Short mmCIF file of C-alpha atoms and ligand atoms in Angstrom, two decimals:
data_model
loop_
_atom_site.label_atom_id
_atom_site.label_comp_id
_atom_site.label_asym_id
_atom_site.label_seq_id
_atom_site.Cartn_x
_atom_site.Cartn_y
_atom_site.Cartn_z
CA UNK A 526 -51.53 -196.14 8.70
CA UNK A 527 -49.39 -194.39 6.05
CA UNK A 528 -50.52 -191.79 3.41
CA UNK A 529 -47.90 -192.78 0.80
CA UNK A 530 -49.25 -195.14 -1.23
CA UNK A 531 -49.53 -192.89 -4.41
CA UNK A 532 -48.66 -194.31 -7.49
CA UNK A 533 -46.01 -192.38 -9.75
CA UNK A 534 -48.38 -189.74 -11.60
CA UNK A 535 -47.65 -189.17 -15.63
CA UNK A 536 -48.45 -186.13 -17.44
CA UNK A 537 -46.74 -186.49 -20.90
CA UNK A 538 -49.42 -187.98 -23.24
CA UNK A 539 -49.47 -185.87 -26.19
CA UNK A 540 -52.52 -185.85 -28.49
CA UNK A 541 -52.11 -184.43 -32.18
CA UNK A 542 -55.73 -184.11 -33.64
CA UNK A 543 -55.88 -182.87 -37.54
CA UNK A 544 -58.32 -180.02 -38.55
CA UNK A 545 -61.27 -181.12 -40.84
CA UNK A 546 -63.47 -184.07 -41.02
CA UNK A 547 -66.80 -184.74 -39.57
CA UNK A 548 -68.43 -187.60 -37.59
CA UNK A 549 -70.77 -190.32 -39.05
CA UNK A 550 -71.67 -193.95 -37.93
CA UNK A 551 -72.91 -195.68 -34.61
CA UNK A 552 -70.58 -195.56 -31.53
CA UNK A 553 -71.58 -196.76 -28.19
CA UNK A 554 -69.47 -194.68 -25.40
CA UNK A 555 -68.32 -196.03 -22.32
CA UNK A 556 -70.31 -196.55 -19.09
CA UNK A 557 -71.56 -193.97 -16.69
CA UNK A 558 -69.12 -193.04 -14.28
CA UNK A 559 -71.53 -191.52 -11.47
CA UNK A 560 -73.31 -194.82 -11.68
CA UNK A 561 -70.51 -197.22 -11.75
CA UNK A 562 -69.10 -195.74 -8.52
CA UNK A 563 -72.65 -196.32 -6.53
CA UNK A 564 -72.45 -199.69 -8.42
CA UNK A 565 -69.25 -200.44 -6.41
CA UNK A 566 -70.36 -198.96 -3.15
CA UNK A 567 -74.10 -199.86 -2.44
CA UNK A 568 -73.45 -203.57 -4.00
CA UNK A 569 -70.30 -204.01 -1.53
CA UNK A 570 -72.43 -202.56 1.46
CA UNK A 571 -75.68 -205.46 -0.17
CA UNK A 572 -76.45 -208.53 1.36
CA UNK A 573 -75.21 -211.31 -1.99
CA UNK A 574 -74.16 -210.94 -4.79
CA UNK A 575 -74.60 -207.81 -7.28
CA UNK A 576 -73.64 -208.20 -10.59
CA UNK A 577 -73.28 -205.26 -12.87
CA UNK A 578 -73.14 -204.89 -16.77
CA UNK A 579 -71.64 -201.92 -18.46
CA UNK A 580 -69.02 -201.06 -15.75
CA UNK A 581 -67.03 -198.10 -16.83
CA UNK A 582 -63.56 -199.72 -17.22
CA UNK A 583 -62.03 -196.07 -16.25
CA UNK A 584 -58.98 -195.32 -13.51
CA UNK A 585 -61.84 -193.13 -11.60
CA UNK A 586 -63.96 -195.78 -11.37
CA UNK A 587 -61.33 -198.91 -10.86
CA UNK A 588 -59.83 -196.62 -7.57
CA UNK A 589 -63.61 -197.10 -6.20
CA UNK A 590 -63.36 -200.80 -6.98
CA UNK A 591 -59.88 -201.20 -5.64
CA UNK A 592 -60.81 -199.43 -2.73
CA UNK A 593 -63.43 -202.10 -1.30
CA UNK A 594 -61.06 -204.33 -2.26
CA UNK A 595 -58.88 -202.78 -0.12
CA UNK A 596 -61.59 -203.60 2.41
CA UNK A 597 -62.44 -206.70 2.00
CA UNK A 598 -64.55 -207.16 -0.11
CA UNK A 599 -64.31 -209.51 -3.16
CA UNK A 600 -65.03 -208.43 -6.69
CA UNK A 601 -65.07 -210.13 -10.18
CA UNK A 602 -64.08 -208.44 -13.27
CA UNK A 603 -65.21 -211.99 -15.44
CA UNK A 604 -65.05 -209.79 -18.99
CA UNK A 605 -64.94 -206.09 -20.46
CA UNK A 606 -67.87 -204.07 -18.55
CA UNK A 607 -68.96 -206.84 -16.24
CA UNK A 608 -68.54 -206.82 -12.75
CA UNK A 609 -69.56 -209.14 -9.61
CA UNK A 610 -69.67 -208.33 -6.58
CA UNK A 611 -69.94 -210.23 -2.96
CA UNK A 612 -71.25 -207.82 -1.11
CA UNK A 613 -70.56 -207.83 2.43
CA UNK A 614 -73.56 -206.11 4.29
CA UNK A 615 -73.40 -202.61 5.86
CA UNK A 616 -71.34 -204.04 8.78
CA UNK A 617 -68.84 -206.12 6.63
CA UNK A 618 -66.54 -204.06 5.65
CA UNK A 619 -63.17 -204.61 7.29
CA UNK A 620 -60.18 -201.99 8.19
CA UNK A 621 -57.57 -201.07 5.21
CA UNK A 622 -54.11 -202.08 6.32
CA UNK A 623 -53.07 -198.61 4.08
CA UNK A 624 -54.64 -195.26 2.69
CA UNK A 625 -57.40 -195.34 0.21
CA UNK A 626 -55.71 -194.11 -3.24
CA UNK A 627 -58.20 -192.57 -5.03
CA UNK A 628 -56.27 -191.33 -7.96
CA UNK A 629 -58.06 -188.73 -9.52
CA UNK A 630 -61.64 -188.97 -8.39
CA UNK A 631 -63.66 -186.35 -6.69
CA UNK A 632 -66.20 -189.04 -6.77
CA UNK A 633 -64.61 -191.52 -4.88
CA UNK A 634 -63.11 -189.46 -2.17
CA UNK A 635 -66.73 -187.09 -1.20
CA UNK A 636 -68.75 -190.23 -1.17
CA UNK A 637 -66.28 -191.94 0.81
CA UNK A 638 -65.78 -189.93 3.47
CA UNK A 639 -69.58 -189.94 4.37
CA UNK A 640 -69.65 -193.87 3.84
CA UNK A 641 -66.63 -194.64 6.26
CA UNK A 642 -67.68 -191.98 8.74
CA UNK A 643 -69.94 -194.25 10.16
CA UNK A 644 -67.70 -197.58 10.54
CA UNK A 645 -66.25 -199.12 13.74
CA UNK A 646 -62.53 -198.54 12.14
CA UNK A 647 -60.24 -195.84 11.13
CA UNK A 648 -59.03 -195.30 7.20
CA UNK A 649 -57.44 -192.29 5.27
CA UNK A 650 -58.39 -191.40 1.56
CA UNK A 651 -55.86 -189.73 -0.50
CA UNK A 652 -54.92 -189.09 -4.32
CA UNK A 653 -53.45 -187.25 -7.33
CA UNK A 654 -52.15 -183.69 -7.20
CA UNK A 655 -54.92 -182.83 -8.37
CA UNK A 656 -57.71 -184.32 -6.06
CA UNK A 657 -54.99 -183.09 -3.38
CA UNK A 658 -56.56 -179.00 -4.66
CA UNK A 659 -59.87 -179.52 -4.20
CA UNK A 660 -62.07 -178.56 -1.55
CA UNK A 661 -63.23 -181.13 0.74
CA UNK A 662 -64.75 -179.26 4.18
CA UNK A 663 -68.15 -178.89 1.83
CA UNK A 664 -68.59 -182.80 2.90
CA UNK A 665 -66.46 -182.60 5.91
CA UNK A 666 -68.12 -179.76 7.32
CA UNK A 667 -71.95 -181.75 7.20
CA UNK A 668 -70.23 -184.52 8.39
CA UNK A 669 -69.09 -183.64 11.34
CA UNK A 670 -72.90 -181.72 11.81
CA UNK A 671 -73.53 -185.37 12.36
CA UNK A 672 -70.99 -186.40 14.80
CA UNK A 673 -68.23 -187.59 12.26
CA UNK A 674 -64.71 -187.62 13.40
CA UNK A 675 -63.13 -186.18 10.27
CA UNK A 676 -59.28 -184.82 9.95
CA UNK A 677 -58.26 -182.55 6.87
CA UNK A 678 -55.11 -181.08 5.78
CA UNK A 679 -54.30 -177.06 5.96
CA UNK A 680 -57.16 -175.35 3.55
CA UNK A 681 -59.57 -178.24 3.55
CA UNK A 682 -57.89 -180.56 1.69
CA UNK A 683 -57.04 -184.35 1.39
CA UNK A 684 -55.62 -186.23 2.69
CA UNK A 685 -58.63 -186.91 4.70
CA UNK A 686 -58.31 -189.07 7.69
CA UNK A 687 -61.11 -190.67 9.35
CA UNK A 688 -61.76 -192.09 12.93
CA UNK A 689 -64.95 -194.06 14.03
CA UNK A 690 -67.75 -192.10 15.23
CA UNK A 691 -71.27 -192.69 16.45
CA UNK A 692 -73.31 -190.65 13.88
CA UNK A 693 -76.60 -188.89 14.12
CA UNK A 694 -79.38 -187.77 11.82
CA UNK A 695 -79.43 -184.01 10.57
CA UNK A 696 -81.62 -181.46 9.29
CA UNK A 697 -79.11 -180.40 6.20
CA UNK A 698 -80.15 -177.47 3.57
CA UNK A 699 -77.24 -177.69 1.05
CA UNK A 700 -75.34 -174.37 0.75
CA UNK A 701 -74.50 -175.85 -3.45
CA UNK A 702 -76.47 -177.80 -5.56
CA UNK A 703 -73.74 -180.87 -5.30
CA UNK A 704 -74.34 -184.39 -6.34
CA UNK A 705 -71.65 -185.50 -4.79
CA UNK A 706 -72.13 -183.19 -1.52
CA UNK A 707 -76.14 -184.89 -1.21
CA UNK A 708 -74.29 -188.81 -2.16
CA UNK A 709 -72.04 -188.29 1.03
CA UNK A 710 -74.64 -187.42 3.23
CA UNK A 711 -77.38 -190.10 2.04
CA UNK A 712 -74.78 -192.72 2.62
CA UNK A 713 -73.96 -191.50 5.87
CA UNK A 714 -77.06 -191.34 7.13
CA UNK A 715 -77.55 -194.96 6.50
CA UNK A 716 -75.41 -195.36 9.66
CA UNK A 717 -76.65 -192.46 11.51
CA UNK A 718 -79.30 -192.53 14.59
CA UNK A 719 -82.48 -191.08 13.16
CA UNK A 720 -83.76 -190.01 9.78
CA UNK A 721 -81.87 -186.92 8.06
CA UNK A 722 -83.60 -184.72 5.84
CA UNK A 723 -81.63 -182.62 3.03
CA UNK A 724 -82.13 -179.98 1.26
CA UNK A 725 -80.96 -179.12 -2.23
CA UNK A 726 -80.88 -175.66 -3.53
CA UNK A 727 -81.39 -176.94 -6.82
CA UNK A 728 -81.97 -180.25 -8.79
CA UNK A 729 -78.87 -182.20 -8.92
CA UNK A 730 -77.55 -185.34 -10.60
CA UNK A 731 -80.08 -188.08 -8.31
CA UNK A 732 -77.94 -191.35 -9.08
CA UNK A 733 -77.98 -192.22 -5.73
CA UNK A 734 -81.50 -191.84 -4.59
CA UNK A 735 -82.53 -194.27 -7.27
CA UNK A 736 -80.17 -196.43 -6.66
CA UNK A 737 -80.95 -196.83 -3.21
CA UNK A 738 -84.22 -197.52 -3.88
CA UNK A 739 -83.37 -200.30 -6.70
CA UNK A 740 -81.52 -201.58 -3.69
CA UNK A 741 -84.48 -201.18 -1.28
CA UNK A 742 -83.53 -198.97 0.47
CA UNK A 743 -86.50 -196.36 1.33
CA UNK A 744 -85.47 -192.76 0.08
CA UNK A 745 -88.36 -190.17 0.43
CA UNK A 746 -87.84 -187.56 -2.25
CA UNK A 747 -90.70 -184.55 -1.85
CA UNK A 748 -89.40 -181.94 -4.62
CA UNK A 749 -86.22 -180.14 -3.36
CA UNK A 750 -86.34 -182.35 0.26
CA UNK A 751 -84.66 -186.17 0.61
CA UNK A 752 -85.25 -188.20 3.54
CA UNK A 753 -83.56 -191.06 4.54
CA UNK A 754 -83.52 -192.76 7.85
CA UNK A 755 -80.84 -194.73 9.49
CA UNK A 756 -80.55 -198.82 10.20
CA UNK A 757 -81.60 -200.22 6.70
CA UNK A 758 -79.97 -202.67 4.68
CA UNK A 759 -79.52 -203.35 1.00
CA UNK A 760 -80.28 -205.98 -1.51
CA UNK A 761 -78.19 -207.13 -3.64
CA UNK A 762 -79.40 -207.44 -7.77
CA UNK A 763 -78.49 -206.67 -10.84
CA UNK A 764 -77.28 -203.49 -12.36
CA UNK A 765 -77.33 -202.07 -15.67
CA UNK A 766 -75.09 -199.44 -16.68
CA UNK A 767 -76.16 -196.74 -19.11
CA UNK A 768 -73.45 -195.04 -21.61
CA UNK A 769 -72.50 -192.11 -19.99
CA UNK A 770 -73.83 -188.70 -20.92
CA UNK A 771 -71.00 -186.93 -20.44
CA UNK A 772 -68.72 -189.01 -22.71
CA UNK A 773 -71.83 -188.52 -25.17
CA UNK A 774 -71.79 -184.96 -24.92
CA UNK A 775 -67.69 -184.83 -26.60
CA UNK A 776 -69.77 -186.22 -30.12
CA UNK A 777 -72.90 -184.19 -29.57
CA UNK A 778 -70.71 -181.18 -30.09
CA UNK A 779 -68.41 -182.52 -32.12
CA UNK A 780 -71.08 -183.44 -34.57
CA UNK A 781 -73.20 -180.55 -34.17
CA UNK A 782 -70.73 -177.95 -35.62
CA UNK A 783 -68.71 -180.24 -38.24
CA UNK A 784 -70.73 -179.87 -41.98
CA UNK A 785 -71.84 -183.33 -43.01
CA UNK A 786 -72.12 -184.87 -39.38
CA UNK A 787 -74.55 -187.88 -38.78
CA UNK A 788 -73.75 -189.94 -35.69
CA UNK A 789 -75.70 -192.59 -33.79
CA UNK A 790 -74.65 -193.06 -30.29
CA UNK A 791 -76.34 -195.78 -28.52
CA UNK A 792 -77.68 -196.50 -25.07
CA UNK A 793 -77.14 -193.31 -22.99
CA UNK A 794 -78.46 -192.59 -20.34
CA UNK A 795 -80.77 -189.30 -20.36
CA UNK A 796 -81.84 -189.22 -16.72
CA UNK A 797 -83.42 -185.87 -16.63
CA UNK A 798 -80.55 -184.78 -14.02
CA UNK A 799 -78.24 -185.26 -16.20
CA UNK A 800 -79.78 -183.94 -19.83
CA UNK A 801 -78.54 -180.22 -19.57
CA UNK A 802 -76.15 -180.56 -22.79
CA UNK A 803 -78.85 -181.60 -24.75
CA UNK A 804 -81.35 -179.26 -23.41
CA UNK A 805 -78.44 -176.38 -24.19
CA UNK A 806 -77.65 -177.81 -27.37
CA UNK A 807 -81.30 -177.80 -28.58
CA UNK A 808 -81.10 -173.90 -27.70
CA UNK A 809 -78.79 -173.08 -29.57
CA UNK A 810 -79.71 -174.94 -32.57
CA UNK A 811 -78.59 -178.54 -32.58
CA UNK A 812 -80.18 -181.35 -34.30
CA UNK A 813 -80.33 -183.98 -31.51
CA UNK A 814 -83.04 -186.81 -31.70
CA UNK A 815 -84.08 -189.74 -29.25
CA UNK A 816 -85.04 -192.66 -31.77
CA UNK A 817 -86.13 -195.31 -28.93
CA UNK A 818 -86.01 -194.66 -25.38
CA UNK A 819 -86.83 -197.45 -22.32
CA UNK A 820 -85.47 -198.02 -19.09
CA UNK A 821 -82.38 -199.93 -17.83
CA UNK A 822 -81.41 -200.15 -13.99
CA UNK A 823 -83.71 -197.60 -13.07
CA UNK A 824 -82.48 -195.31 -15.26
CA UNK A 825 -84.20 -193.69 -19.01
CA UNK A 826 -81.64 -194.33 -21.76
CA UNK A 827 -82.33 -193.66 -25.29
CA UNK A 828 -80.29 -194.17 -28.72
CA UNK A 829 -79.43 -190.88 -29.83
CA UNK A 830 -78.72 -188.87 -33.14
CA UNK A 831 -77.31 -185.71 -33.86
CA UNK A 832 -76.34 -184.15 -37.01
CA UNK A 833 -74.74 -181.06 -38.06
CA UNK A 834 -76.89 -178.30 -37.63
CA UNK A 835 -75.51 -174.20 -37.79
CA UNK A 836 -75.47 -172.94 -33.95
CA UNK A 837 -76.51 -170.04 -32.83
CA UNK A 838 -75.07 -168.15 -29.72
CA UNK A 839 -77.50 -168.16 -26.07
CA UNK A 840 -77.85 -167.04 -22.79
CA UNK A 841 -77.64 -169.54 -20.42
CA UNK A 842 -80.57 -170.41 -18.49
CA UNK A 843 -79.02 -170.75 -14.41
CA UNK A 844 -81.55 -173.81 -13.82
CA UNK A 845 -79.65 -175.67 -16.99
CA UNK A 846 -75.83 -175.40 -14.85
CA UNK A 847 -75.95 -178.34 -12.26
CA UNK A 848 -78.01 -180.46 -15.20
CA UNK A 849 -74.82 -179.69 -17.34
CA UNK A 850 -72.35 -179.27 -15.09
CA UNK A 851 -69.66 -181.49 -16.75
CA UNK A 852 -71.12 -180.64 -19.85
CA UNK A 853 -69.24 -177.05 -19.95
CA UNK A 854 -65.92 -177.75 -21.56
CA UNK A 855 -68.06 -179.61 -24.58
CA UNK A 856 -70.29 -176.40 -24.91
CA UNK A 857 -67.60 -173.60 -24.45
CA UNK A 858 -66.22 -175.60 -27.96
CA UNK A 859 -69.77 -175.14 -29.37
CA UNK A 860 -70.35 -171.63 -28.59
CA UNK A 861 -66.81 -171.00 -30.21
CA UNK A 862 -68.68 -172.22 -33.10
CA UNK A 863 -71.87 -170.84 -32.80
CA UNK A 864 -73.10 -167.13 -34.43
CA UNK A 865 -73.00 -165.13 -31.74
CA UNK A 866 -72.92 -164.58 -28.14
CA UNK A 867 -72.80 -167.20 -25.64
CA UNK A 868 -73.22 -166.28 -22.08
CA UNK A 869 -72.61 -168.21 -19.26
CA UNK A 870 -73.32 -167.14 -15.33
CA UNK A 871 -73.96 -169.22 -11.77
CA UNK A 872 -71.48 -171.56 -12.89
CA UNK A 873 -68.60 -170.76 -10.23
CA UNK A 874 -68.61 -174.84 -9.39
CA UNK A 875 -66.54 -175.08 -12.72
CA UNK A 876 -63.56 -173.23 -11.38
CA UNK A 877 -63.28 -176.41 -8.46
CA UNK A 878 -63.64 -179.13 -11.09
CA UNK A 879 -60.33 -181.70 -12.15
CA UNK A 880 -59.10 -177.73 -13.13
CA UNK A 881 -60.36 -174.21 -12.99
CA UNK A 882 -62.42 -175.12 -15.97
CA UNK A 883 -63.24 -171.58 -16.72
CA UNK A 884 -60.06 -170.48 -17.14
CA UNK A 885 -58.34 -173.87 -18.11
CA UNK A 886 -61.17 -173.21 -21.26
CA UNK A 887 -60.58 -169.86 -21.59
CA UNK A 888 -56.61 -170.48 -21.94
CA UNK A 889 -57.23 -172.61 -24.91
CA UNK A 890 -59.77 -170.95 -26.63
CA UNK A 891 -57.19 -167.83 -27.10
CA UNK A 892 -55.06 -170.02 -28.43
CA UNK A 893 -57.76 -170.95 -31.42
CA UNK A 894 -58.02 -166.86 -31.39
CA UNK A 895 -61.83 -167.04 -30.31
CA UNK A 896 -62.73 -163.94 -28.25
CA UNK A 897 -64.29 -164.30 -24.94
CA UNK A 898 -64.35 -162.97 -21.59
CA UNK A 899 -64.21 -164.67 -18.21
CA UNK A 900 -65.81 -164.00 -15.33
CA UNK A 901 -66.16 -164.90 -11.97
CA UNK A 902 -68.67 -167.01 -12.28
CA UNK A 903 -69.03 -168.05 -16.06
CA UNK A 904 -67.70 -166.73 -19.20
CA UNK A 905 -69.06 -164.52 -22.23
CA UNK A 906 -67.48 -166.46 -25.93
CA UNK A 907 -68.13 -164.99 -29.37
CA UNK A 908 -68.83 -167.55 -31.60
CA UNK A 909 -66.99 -167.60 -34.97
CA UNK A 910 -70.34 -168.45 -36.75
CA UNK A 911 -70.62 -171.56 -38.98
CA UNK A 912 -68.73 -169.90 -41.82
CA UNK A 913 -65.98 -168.88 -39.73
CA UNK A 914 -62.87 -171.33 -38.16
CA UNK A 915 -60.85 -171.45 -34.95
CA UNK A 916 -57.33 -171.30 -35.39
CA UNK A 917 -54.97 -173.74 -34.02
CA UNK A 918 -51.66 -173.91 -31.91
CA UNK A 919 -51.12 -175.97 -28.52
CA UNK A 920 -53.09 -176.15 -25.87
CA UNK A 921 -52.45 -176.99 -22.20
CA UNK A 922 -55.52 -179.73 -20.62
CA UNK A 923 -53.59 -179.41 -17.29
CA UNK A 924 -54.69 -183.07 -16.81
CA UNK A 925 -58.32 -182.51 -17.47
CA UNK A 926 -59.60 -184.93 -19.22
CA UNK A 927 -62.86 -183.37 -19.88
CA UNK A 928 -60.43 -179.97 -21.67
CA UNK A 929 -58.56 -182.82 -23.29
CA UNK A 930 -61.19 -184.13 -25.15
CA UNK A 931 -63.35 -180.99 -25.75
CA UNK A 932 -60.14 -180.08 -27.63
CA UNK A 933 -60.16 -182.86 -29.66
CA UNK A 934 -63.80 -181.63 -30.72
CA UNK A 935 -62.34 -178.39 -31.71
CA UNK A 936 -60.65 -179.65 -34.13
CA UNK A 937 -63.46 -180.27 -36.69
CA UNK A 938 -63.56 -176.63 -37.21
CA UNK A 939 -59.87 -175.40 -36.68
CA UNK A 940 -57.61 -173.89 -40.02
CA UNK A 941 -54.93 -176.23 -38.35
CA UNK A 942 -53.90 -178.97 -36.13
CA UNK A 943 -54.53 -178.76 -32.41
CA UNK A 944 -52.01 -180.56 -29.90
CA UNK A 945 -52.87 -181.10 -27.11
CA UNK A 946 -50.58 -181.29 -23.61
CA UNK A 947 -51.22 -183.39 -20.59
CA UNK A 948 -53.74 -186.01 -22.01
CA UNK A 949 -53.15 -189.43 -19.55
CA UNK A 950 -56.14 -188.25 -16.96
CA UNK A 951 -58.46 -189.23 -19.99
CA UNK A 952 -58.75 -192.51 -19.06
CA UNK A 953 -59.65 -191.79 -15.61
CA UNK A 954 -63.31 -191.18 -17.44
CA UNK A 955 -62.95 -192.71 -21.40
CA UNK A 956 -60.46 -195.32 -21.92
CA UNK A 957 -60.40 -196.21 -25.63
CA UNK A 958 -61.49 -192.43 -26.69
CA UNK A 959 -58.57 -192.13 -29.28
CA UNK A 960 -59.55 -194.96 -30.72
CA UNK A 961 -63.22 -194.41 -31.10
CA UNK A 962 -62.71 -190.79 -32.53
CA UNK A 963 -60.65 -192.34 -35.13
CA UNK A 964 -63.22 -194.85 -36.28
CA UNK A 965 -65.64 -192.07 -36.64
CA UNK A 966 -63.82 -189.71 -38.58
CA UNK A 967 -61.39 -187.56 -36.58
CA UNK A 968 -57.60 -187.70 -37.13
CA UNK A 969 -55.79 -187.89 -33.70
CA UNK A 970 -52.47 -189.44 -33.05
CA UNK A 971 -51.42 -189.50 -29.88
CA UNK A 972 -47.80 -190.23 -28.20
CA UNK A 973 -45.64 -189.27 -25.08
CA UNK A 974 -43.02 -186.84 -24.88
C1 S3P B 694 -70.71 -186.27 -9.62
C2 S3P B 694 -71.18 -185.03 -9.28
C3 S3P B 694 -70.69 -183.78 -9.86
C4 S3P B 694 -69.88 -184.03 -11.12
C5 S3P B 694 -68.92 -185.17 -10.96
C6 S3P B 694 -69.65 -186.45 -10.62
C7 S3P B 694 -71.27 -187.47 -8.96
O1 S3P B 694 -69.83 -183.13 -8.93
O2 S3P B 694 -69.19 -182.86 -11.49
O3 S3P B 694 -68.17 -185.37 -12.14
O4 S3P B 694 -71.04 -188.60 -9.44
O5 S3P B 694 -71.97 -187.30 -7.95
P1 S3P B 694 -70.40 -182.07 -7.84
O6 S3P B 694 -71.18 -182.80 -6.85
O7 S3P B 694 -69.15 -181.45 -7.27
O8 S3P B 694 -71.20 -181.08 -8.65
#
């Protein structure tokens, strides 16, 4: 099986975003990424036929798709968002003929390697430059706790080759409080010998567990403990993607610190794992309302509003980091705005992100001369204060998409126009956000050079 199936990578989409304006209307962001991945994997492993509504249409998401296409399995994309797919059952899936390109996905890749780990056949998962930094023994090193037959490059890294293994149940106490770490395991221990119980130091995204369940597949969750025994099977049904919080979170700031803001974003998902932006925005001042929440697929989603409301600079609080943790790029923006001190600590997870998010944050944030000091695990921003601007100059995403579009937010509020470098990897998480920042009131062109 070969590892060189990588598609040419391209890092020269330039975005030039005007200073000024402020955001107004209704916009409806794409689909959940964390939940359109599980979509993908527990409806392939389902006995029929899932369908799914609300499919994030991103690269990140299409890699998961393309990989159980890869084995075997067949999926529908009938129109924009929908999805159907013949699932296979948890012994269906057949052996790639090549490596598993999963582009730029963290995603993919960690809850991969605990799903094949399991199977009667051998595969390899491999991606971007990027994915090809980041530290994979924190699933590798459980997995093999279980009897997994895992092979990593030099330094823990991808590509990650997998042989089949007989795999047993463990008692696991998570050393980080990983979403993606606790995903890997729980699907793995479908195919393991015995039930496993995890631990997680702290609450963490629980996409998975509820998904599971919708599936009905039994998931014990007692507080910070998850059991999940081995031998089950899944049934197929219907999924409904929420809008993803984390796409959200881009306008939340963006409208919280641009005079004149009032933006309606609909359908988002507010799963209390995943509501530390608002929570943090609320802190420091924000104007964020719910005007009708309900469930869909399991999950609590509610129509938000936010308008512009003057900031003011926080501490932290440490339980808020895993509940945000994507959130930070958005938030360093609206500290830079806030009056005051914003302090940030426990959040050394955001230096092992798509980039060293710390410092990819605190590059640009010089550059829109707002002061600030890094730290190990966190950063320390003085806000301008909602008389004050941020300057403006050119700023480096190093193919973050999250930086990328944080940047974009920036803009409201800076004396000039921000470009910004390395934009493609947006799409990997929000295709269509140029246009949709456009229709609600920011300037951005965007072209390759
Ligand atoms: C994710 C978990 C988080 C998050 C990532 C998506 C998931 O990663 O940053 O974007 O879908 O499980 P960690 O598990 O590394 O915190």
């Amino acid at each position: 099986m070969t590892d060189n199936s990588q598609p040419q990578e391209h890092h020269d989409l330039v975005y030039e975003v005007q200073a000024g304006g402020s955001l107004g209307g209704e916009v409806r962001v794409p689909g959940d990424k964390s939940i359109s991945h599980r979509s993908i994997m527990l409806g392939s492993l389902a006995d029929g036929l899932t369908t799914v509504d609300g499919f994030l249409e991103g690269e990140d998401s299409l890699c998961t798709l393309q990989a159980f296409r890869d084995m075997g399995v067949q999926i529908e994309r009938p129109s924009a968002g929908k999805v159907v797919i013949h699932g296979v059952g948890m012994r269906g899936l057949k052996a790639p003929n090549k490596a598993l390109y999963l582009g730029n996905s963290g995603t993919s890749m960690r809850l991969l390697s605990g799903l094949l780990a399991g199977q009667y056949f051998a595969s390899v998962l491999t991606g971007d430059s990027s994915l090809a930094k980041r530290p994979m023994k924190r699933v590798s090193e459980p997995l093999k706790l279980m009897g997994a037959k895992l092979t990593l490059q030099a330094g823990g890294l991808c590509p990650i080759h997998i042989d089949p293994a007989s795999l047993h149940a463990i008692d696991y106490a998570m050393p980080m409080a990983s979403a993606q770490v606790k995903s890997c395991l729980l699907l793995a221990a479908m195919y393991a010998e015995g039930e496993t119980r995890l631990l997680e130091p702290a609450p963490c995204r629980d996409h998975t567990e509820r998904m599971l369940q919708g599936f009905g597949y039994p998931v014990k969750v007692n507080a910070s403990e998850i059991r999940i025994k081995g031998g089950g099977s899944l049934k197929a049904g219907h999924i409904d993607v929420p809008s993803d919080i984390s796409s959200a979170a881009f306008f939340l700031v963006g409208a919280s610190i641009s005079p004149g803001s009032d933006l309606i974003l609909r359908h988002v998902g507010i799963n209390p794992t995943r509501i530390g932006v608002i929570n943090i925005l609320r802190a420091m001042g924000a104007d964020i309302r719910y005007l009708r929440e309900y469930v869909a697929g399991g999950e609590p989603v509610a129509d938000l509003q936010v308008r512009y409301s003057p900031l003011r600079g926080i501490r932290i609080a440490e339980d808020q980091v895993p509940l945000a943790i994507d959130e930070f790029p958005a938030l360093f923006v609206a500290a830079a705005c806030a009056e005051g001190t914003t302090i940030l600590s426990g959040a050394e997870e955001l230096r092992v992100k798509e980039s060293d998010r710390i410092q990819t944050m605190a590059d640009g944030l010089a550059v829109l001369g707002v002061n600030h000091q890094v730290k190990p695990d966190g950063i320390e921003i003085q806000g301008v204060g909602p008389a004050g601007k941020l300057g403006s100059g050119t700023i480096n995403s190093h193919g973050d998409h999250r930086i990328a579009m944080s940047f974009t937010m920036a803009a409201l509020r800076a004396s000039g126009a921000i470009k910004l470098l390395d934009c493609n990897n947006v799409a990997t998480s929000f295709p269509g956000f140029s246009e949709l920042v456009n229709r609600c009131g920011i300037r951005l062109s965007q072209h390759n050079e």
